[in-house]
Every structure is written in structure tokens, then in C-alpha cells.
Amino acid sequence: MARVVGAKPGEVVVMNSLTTNLHLLLVSFYRPTKARHKIILEKGAFPSDRYALASQARFHGFDPERTLIELSPRPGERTLREDDILETIDRRGREAALVLFGNVQYLTGQAFDMKAIAAAARKKGCAVGFDCAHGAGNLALNLHDSGADFAAWCSYKYLNAGPGGIGAIFVHERHARAKLPRFEGWWGTDKKERFLMKPAFDPLPGAEGWQLSNPPILQLAALRASLALFDEAGMRALRRKSEALTGYLETLLRGVPGVEIVTPERRGCQLSLRLAEPRAKLERRLKAARCVVDFREPDIVRVAPVPLYNTFEDCRRLAEALRA
Ligand SMILES: *Cc1c(COP(=O)(O)O)cnc(C)c1O
């Protein structure tokens, strides 16, 4: 898993599910004070992330309406401008305890410049974390060098482990032995001493110290089978094919009337489309043409040719079905 996200082995551990992990990491990395309690995030963030952040703010006694600084695209635009993100962090970072971003936006497919965001956040003294749900197994990430303090992701999107599959976290090695507050459990303690059943918590260094419980073996087995394939192919090779595949699809779709591509150039494999045609009819027609896409209210269709198992021929068939 560490190889998939470009981290050192000690920086990553597989455990729990994504939202649970976000909460556990926020316990350690969201340390608000009266003067610095704000959280910078994007307005269109996946709802679970916003719920986690808002409830953490409330848990610390702050009003989420005043704590969350949410960035929106400019009027008339559908995706955030990098400059606007960095400018907001620069202008309001001093009030913020935390900057939390996705690395690929789930709805628009926009990928964010993690390095630039992390550098801007850290310059202002904010903790910085990323939700990599739509980046892990999609982009060739380099979490270790990204500047992030922490990250969390799931394994059931681009990592193929199936719905409810086990999640994972990254904690940068600079925090490996830091005395951070955290919620503790026996699986986070020194492996040699777990079964000595001692009363005092002696954490494992690195990400493993955040584990609470012994993990579900069947889920780990499913994930391991998927990760073996990622290892065999290699993230760099997958990303190379992915760029070609999505680039090809983009070229084909540019010629189709009634199709607007929302996703900007910085992206993973996903293209988000706005289609002129009503949803019900489209869904029926695409299904009949054996194309699997994802509809999101009110008007977005997500298509994601995945390099492990999608082909250029799949892209051509989808473009033809849309044209028809
Ligand atoms: C999928 C997703 C989630 C939901 O994850 P759970 O494993 O159900 O907690 C949360 N945040 C983002 C950004 C996601 O893409």
C-alpha cells in the first residue's frame, strides 16, 4: 500500500474505513485554539469529510459555521483555481489550525496540487491533510514528498477491494515518534508486548501507532489480492496508460455534440461530463450499449476508464454510444 501512494512503509497502515480514519487523524492533527480554530476546505467536498470536520469543530466547542472556511469556484466556473486556493491559505492561514483537501475532487475529477497546497499551509503553521479516496490507485502519488502531515483513503474506489473495503492512513515520518494526542487501542502498541496485557499504552512508531483493533482478515485478503496486481503493473506504468486512455477518451468526446467536459487538465482518469440529454433516457441507452457510467445529481456523469482493465476500445464504444 505504501508503494501505491509513494510513502515509506512505516508511514502507512491499513485499517478501518475512511471516515473513521479521518476522525482518528483529526484527533491528532486538528488542535484548535481560540485564536486558531479554523479549517480551510473546499465547499464541494465529499459530504462525509465535511460532517467529520464540522463535528470535530463542535466537539472542540466551536461553531462549524464560523470555523469552516469553504472555498467555492468563481461565479460561472465549475472548478477551483489553484491560485485562489493558495491565496486563501495565504490570507487566512493564520486563523486556521488545519487545511484539508481531497487530492482528486470526487465530483469534478479535478486533481489538486498537493505540494503547493501543503507548502502554503505549512508556511502559515497549519497542519495539512489530504483525503486521497479518489487519488489512491489513480494518480502516481508521492505522499512522502508532498509535505502533507497526514492522509486517509479507501480501497474500494480505484483499489478494487469492493464496497466497505478496508481503508488506510498515511502519517509523515516526522510525526513517527511525536507525542501527539490520539485515541488509543491495543493494536497500536508494541507488537512484542501486546499479549503481555500491560495497562500502559506503548505506541508503535509511525502510522501503526494509530491502530485500534486487530484487523478483519477477509478484507485484508481481498485487498492483498488487488494490491498484488498493482505491484505487478506498477503505479507509474498504470499512470502512463491512464493518461493515454483518458486523453483518447477526451479527444473522442470533444467531437460529440451536447457533451461538456467539466474536468480540468490536472486530473486522474475520471472525466466528469455535463450532458444536454435528460438522465433517464441516457441511462437506459447507455445501459443498452453496455456502458457503465455514474450519474450524480443534478447533472454530472462521471466516466472513468481505468488502466488495469479498461481498453481504448471501451473508450471508443462509450463515445459512440454518447454520440448515438
Ligand atoms: C468515498 C469517500 C468517502 C466515504 O468513505 P467511507 O469509507 O464510507 O467512510 C469519504 N470521503 C471521500 C472524499 C470519498 O470519496
PDB file of C-alpha atoms and ligand atoms in Angstrom, residues 16-22 45-49 102 104 106 131-134 153-157 164-165 167 302, ligand 1:
ATOM      1  CA  ASN A  16     -10.821   0.808   9.498  1.00  0.00           C
ATOM      2  CA  SER A  17     -12.761   2.786   6.919  1.00  0.00           C
ATOM      3  CA  LEU A  18     -12.140   6.241   5.540  1.00  0.00           C
ATOM      4  CA  THR A  19     -14.377   8.441   7.677  1.00  0.00           C
ATOM      5  CA  THR A  20     -13.358   6.605  10.841  1.00  0.00           C
ATOM      6  CA  ASN A  21      -9.735   7.190   9.934  1.00  0.00           C
ATOM      7  CA  LEU A  22     -10.321  10.865   9.218  1.00  0.00           C
ATOM      8  CA  ALA A  45     -16.024  18.340  -0.518  1.00  0.00           C
ATOM      9  CA  PHE A  46     -17.492  14.851  -0.184  1.00  0.00           C
ATOM     10  CA  PRO A  47     -20.230  15.228   2.470  1.00  0.00           C
ATOM     11  CA  SER A  48     -18.672  12.743   4.887  1.00  0.00           C
ATOM     12  CA  ASP A  49     -15.499  14.845   5.054  1.00  0.00           C
ATOM     13  CA  GLY A 102      -9.117  15.983  -1.430  1.00  0.00           C
ATOM     14  CA  VAL A 104      -8.851  14.384  -6.625  1.00  0.00           C
ATOM     15  CA  TYR A 106     -14.862  13.219  -6.383  1.00  0.00           C
ATOM     16  CA  ASP A 131      -8.341  12.777   1.544  1.00  0.00           C
ATOM     17  CA  CYS A 132      -6.947  10.526  -1.164  1.00  0.00           C
ATOM     18  CA  ALA A 133     -10.107   8.453  -1.741  1.00  0.00           C
ATOM     19  CA  HIS A 134     -10.069   9.311  -5.441  1.00  0.00           C
ATOM     20  CA  TRP A 153      -8.166   6.881   1.721  1.00  0.00           C
ATOM     21  CA  CYS A 154     -10.335   3.881   0.997  1.00  0.00           C
ATOM     22  CA  SER A 155      -9.631   0.774  -1.052  1.00  0.00           C
ATOM     23  CA  TYR A 156     -12.989   0.362  -2.763  1.00  0.00           C
ATOM     24  CA  LYS A 157     -12.681   3.007  -5.474  1.00  0.00           C
ATOM     25  CA  GLY A 164     -16.855  -1.334   2.517  1.00  0.00           C
ATOM     26  CA  GLY A 165     -13.290  -2.467   1.814  1.00  0.00           C
ATOM     27  CA  GLY A 167      -9.140   1.919   4.415  1.00  0.00           C
ATOM     28  CA  ARG A 302     -18.676  10.519 -14.282  1.00  0.00           C
TER      29      ARG A 302
HETATM   30  C1  LIG B   1     -15.811   7.535  -0.756  1.00  0.00           C
HETATM   31  C2  LIG B   1     -15.464   8.694   0.067  1.00  0.00           C
HETATM   32  C3  LIG B   1     -15.775   8.743   1.443  1.00  0.00           C
HETATM   33  C4  LIG B   1     -16.574   7.647   2.152  1.00  0.00           C
HETATM   34  O1  LIG B   1     -15.756   6.754   2.771  1.00  0.00           O
HETATM   35  P1  LIG B   1     -16.227   5.679   3.891  1.00  0.00           P
HETATM   36  O2  LIG B   1     -15.218   4.592   3.702  1.00  0.00           O
HETATM   37  O3  LIG B   1     -17.615   5.228   3.567  1.00  0.00           O
HETATM   38  O4  LIG B   1     -16.097   6.390   5.181  1.00  0.00           O
HETATM   39  C5  LIG B   1     -15.371   9.849   2.175  1.00  0.00           C
HETATM   40  N1  LIG B   1     -14.707  10.877   1.589  1.00  0.00           N
HETATM   41  C6  LIG B   1     -14.413  10.869   0.254  1.00  0.00           C
HETATM   42  C7  LIG B   1     -13.686  12.032  -0.350  1.00  0.00           C
HETATM   43  C8  LIG B   1     -14.781   9.788  -0.529  1.00  0.00           C
HETATM   44  O5  LIG B   1     -14.503   9.805  -1.840  1.00  0.00           O
END
